[in-house]
Tab-separated table of C-alpha atoms and ligand atoms in Angstrom:
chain	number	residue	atom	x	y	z
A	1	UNK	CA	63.224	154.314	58.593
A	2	UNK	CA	59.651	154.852	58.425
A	3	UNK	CA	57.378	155.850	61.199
A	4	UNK	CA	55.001	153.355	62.590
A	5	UNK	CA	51.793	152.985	61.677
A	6	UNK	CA	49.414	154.479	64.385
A	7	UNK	CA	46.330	151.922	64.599
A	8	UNK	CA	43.690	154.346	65.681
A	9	UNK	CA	40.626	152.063	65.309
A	10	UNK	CA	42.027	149.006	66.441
A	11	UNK	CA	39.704	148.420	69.469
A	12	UNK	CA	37.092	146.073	68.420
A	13	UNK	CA	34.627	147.276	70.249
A	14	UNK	CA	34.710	151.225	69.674
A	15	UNK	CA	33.053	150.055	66.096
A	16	UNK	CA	29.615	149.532	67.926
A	17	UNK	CA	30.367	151.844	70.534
A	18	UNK	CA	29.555	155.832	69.004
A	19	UNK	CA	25.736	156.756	68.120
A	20	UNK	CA	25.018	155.020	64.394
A	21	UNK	CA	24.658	157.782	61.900
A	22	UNK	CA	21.864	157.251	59.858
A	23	UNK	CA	22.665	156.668	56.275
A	24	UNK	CA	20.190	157.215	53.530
A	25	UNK	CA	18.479	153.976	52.672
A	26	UNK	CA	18.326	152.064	48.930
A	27	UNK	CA	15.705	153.199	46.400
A	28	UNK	CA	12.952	151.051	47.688
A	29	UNK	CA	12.036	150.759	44.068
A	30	UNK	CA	13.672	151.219	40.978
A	31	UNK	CA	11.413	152.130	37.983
A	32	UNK	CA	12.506	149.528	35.197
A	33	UNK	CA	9.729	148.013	32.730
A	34	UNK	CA	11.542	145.229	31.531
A	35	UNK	CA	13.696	142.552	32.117
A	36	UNK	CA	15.349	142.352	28.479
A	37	UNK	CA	18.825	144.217	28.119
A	38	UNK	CA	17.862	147.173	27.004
A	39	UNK	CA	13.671	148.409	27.847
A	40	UNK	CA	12.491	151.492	26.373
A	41	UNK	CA	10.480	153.634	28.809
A	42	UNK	CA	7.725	155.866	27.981
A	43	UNK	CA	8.364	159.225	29.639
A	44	UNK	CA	6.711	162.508	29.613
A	45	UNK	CA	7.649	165.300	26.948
A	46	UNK	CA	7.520	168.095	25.123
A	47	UNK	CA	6.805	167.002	21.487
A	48	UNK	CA	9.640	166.226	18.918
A	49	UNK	CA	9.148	168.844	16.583
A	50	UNK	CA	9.316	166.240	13.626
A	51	UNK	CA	7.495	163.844	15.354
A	52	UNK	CA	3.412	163.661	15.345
A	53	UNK	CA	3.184	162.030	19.237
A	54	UNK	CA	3.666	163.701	22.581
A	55	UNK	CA	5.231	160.818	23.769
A	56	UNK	CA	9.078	160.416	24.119
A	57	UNK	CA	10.989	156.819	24.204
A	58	UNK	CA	14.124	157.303	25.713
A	59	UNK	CA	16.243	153.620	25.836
A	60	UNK	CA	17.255	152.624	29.574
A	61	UNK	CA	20.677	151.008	29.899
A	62	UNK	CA	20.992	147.018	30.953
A	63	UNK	CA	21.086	147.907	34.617
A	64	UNK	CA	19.716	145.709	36.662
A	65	UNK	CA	17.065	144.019	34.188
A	66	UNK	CA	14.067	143.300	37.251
A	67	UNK	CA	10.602	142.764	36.098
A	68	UNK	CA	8.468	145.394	36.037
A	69	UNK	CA	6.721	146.705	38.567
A	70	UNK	CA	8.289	144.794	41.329
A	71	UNK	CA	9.376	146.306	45.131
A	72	UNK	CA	12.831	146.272	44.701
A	73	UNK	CA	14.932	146.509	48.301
A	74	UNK	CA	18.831	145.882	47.592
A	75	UNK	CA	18.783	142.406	48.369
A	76	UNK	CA	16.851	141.421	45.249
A	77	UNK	CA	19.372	143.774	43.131
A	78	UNK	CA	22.703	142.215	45.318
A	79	UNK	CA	21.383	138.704	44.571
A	80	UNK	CA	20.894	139.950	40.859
A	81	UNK	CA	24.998	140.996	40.679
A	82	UNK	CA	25.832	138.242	42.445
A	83	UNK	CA	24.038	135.837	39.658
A	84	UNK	CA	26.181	138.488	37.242
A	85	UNK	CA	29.137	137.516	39.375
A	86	UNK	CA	28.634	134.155	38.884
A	87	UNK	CA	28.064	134.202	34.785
A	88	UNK	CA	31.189	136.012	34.261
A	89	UNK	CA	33.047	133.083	36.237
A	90	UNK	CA	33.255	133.626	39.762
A	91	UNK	CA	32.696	130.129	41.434
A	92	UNK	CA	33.449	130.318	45.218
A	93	UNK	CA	30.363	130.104	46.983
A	94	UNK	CA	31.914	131.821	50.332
A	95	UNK	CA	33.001	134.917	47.775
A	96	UNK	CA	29.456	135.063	45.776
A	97	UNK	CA	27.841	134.497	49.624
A	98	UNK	CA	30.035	137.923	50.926
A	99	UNK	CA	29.072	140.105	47.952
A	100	UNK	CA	25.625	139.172	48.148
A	101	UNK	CA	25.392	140.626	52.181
A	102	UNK	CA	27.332	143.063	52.025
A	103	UNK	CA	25.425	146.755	51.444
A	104	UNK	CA	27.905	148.376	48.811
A	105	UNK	CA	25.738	150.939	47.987
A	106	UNK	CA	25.954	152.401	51.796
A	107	UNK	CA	29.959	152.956	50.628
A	108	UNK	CA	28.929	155.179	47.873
A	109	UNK	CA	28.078	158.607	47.918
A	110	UNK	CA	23.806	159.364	47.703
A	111	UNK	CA	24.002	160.483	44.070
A	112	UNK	CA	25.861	157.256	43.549
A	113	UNK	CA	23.673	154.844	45.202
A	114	UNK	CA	21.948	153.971	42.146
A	115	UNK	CA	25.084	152.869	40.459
A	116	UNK	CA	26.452	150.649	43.381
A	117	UNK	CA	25.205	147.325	42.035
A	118	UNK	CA	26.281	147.609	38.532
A	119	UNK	CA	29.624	146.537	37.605
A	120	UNK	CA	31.576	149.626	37.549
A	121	UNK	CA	34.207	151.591	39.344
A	122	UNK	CA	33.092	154.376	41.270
A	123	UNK	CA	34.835	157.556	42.998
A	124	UNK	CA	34.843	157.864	46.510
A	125	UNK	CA	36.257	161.082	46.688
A	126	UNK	CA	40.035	162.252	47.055
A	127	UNK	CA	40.328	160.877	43.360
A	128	UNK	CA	39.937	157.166	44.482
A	129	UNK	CA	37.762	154.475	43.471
A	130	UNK	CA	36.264	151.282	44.477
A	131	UNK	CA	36.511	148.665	42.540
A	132	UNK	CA	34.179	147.198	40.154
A	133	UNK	CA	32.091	144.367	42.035
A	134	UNK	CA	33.928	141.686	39.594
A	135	UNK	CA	37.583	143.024	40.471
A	136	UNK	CA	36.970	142.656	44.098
A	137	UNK	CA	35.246	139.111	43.775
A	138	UNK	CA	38.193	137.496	41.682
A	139	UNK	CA	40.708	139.078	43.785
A	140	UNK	CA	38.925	137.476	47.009
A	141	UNK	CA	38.537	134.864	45.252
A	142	UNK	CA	42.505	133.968	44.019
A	143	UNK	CA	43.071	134.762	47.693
A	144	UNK	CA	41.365	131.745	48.967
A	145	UNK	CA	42.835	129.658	46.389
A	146	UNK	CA	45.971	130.074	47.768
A	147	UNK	CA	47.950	126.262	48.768
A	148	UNK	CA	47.637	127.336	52.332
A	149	UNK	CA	44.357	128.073	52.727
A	150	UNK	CA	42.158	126.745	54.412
A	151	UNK	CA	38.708	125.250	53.248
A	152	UNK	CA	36.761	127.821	56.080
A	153	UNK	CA	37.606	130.917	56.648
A	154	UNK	CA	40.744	132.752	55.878
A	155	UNK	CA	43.139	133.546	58.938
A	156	UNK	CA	45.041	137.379	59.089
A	157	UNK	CA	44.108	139.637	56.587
A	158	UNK	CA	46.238	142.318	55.437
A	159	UNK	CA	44.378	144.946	52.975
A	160	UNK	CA	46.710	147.561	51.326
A	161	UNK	CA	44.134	150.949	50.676
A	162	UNK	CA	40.983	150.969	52.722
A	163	UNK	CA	39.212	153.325	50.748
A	164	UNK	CA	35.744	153.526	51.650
A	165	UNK	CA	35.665	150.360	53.380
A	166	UNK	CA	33.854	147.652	51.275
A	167	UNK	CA	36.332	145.553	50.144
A	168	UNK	CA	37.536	145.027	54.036
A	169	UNK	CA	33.623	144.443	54.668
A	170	UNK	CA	33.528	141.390	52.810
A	171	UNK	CA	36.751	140.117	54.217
A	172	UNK	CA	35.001	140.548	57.635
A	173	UNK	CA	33.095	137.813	56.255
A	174	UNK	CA	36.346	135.211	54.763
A	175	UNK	CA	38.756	135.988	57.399
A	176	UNK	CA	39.111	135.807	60.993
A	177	UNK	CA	41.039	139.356	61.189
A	178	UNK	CA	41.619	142.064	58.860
A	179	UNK	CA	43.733	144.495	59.155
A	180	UNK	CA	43.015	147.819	56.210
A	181	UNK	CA	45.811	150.602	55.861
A	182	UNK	CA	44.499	153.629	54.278
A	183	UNK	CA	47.636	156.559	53.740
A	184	UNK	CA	44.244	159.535	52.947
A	185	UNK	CA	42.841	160.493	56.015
A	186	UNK	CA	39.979	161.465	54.503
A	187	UNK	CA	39.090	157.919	53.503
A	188	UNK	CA	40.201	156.737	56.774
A	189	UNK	CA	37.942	158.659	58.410
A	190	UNK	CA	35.308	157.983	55.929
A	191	UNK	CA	35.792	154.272	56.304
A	192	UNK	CA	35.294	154.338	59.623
A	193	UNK	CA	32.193	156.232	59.551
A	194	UNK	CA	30.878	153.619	56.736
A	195	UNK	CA	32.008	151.030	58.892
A	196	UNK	CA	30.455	151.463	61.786
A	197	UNK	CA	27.341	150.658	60.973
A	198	UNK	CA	28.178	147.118	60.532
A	199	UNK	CA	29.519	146.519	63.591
A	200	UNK	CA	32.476	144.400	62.281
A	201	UNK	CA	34.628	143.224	65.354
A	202	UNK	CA	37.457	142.049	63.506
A	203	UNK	CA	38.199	144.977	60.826
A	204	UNK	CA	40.872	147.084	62.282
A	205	UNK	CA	41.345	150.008	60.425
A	206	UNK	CA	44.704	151.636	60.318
A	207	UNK	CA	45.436	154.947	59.193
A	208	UNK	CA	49.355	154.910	57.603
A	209	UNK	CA	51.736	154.274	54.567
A	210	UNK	CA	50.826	150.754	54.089
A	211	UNK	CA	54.221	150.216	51.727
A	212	UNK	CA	55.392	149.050	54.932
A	213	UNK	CA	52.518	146.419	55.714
A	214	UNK	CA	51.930	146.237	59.458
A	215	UNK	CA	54.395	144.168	60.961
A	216	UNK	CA	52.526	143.514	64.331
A	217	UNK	CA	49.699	141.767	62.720
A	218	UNK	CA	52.315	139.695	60.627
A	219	UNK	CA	52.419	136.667	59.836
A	220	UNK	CA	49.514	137.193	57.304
A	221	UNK	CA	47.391	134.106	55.541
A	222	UNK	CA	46.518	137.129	53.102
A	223	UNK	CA	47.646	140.150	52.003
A	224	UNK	CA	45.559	142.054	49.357
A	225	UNK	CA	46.281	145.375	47.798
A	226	UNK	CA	43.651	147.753	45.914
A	227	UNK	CA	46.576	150.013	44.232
A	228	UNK	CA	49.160	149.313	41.983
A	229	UNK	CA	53.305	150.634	42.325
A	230	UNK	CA	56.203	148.793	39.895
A	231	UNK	CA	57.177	146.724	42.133
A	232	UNK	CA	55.636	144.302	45.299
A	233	UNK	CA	57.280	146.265	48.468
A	234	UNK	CA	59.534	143.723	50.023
A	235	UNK	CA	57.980	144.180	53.431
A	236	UNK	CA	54.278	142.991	51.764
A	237	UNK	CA	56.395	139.536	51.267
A	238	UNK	CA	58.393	139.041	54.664
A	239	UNK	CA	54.721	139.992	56.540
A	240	UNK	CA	53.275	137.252	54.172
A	241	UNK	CA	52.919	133.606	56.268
A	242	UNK	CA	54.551	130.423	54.600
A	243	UNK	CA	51.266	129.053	52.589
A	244	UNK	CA	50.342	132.904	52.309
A	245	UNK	CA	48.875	134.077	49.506
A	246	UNK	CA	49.380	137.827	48.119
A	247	UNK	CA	46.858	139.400	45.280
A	248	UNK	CA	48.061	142.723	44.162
A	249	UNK	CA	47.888	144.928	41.051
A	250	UNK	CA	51.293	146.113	40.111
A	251	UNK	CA	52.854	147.668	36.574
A	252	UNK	CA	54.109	145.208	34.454
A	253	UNK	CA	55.441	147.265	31.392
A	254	UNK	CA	55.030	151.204	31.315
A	255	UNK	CA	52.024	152.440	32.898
A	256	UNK	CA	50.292	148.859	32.077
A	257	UNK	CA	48.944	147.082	34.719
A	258	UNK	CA	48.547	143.273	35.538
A	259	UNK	CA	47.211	141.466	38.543
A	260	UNK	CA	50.192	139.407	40.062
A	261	UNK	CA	49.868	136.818	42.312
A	262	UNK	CA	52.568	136.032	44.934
A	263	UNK	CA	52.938	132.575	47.240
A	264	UNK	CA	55.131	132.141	49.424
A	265	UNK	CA	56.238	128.503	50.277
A	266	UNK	CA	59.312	126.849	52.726
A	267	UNK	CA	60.800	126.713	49.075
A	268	UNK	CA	60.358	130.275	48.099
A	269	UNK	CA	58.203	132.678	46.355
A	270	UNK	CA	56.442	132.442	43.150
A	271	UNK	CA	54.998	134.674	40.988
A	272	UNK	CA	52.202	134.562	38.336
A	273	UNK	CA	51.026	137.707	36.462
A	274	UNK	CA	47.239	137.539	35.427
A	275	UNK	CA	44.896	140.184	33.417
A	276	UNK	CA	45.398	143.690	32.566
A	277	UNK	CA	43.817	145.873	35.513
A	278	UNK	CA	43.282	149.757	36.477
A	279	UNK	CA	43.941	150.768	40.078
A	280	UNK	CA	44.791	153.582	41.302
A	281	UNK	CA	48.543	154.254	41.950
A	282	UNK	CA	50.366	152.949	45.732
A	283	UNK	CA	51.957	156.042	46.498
A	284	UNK	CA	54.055	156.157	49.827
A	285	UNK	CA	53.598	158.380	52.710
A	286	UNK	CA	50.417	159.806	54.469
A	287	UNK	CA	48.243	162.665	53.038
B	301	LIG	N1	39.385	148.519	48.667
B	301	LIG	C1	38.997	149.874	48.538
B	301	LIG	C2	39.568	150.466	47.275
B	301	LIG	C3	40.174	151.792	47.505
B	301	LIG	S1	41.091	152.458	46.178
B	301	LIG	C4	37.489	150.038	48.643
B	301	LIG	O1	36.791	149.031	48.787
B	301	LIG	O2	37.018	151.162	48.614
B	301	LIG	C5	42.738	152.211	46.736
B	301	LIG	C6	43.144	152.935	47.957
B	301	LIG	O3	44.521	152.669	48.186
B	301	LIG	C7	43.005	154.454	47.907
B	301	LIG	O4	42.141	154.881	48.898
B	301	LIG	C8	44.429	154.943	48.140
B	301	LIG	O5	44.507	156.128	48.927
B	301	LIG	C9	45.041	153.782	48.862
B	301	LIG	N2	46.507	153.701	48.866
B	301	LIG	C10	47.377	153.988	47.863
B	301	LIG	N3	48.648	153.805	48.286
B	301	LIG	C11	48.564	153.411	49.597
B	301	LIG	C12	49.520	153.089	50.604
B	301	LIG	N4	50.837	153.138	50.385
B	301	LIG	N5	49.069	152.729	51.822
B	301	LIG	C13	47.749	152.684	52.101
B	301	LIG	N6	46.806	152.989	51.204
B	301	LIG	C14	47.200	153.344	49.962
């Protein structure tokens, strides 16, 4: 038998109750000269030996393609990966709405602020990621689609790895409760600290093995895991409401990984296996 899980942010009000640290801010403006795919950008140089001009070209990467010159604050580029969002298929307005308020670059560390908007994976330390700002849309996204739920909001929330935080900041916005597990206290900590700035009353972050769910929020509407084992842990699916819906990443064959999709009806449970995904393993224990 496991030990409990010790809830040690579970009071909604301690979120908004220490001294907000102040986190750096977004670029207010990022230098980009065009809006095409890829701009070339004249930069300062030493001359190419084999070249007659001073002047270097150097090719920028299809970031965020904004028109030149403009006073960019991270609105403008959320709104700009939410319209990405949206053109690689994600049509739930209440999803596309979350992503597009929710700050992801305060999750990431400074030198990876500039990077928060683009569609990418990114550590957060304690070799863990965040998932790419697609991932996390289509997995909020199959949640709500679940038979149960309903049209508004979603009710209990289970997330499986809290990470840095974000995902269970844009379930503050779909769900009445959520309830993250993190097993690193590291991130646990770190979540909290991101967290608090937002002031989000109904995220309670938990710091244990979240194999084992966490019973006394059960039943869940949701449950929603951001790392993968070879198997769905049985107590994910007894915690899981009649009408729930479960998204998880889990092996499939070898060290492949699929996103499976669990509902659980008066009838039973059914499963459907989706795309090939990367997470980062569900181990068991605390660290
Ligand atoms: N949703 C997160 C993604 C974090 S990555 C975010 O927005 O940042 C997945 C996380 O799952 C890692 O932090 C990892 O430590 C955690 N994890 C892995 N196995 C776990 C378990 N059994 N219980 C709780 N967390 C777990």
């Amino acid at each position: 038998m496991k030990p409990p899980l010790k809830p040690t942010l579970t009071a909604p009000g301690t979120l908004a109750a220490k001294a907000v640290a102040k986190r750096p801010g977004f670029p207010v403006r990022l230098e980009l000269d065009a809006g095409t795919p890829s701009a070339t950008k004249k930069i300062a140089g030493r001359a190419h030996p084999e070249r007659a001009t001073g002047t270097f070209y150097q090719k920028i990467p299809a970031r965020t393609a904004l028109p030149s010159g403009v006073g960019l604050d991270s609105r403008a580029v959320r709104a700009r990966m939410v319209q990405k969002l949206a053109a690689q298929g994600i049509s739930d307005a209440q999803v596309l709405a979350a992503m597009g308020h929710v700050e992801r670059h305060r999750f990431v560390d400074t030198a990876l602020v500039n990077q928060a908007y683009e569609d990418t994976s990114l550590p957060i330390g304690l070799g863990q990621t965040i998932s790419k700002p697609n991932v996390v849309a289509r997995m909020l996204e199959l949640l709500r689609q679940g038979a149960g739920s309903p049209a508004g909001k979603l009710g209990r929330v289970l997330e499986i790895g809290t990470g840095c935080g974000y995902q269970a900041a844009v379930l503050a916005e779909l769900a009445t409760e959520v309830y993250s597990i993190e097993r690193l206290r590291g991130l646990h900590d770190k979540a909290r600290e991101n967290l608090r700035a937002f002031r989000l009353a109904n995220v309670h972050l938990l710091f244990g093995d979240g194999m084992v769910g966490y019973a006394k929020g059960a039943p869940y509407a949701a449950i929603i895991a951001a790392a993968g084992g070879e198997s769905i842990p049985a107590a994910w699916v007894e915690q899981l409401a009649v009408g729930g819906r479960l998204v998880a990443p889990m092996h499939i064959a070898g060290s492949a990984q699929a996103l499976v999709v669990l509902d659980k009806t008066a009838q039973g449970v059914t499963q459907t296996v989706l795309e090939a995904v990367h997470f980062v393993p569900l181990k068991s224990g605390t660290s």
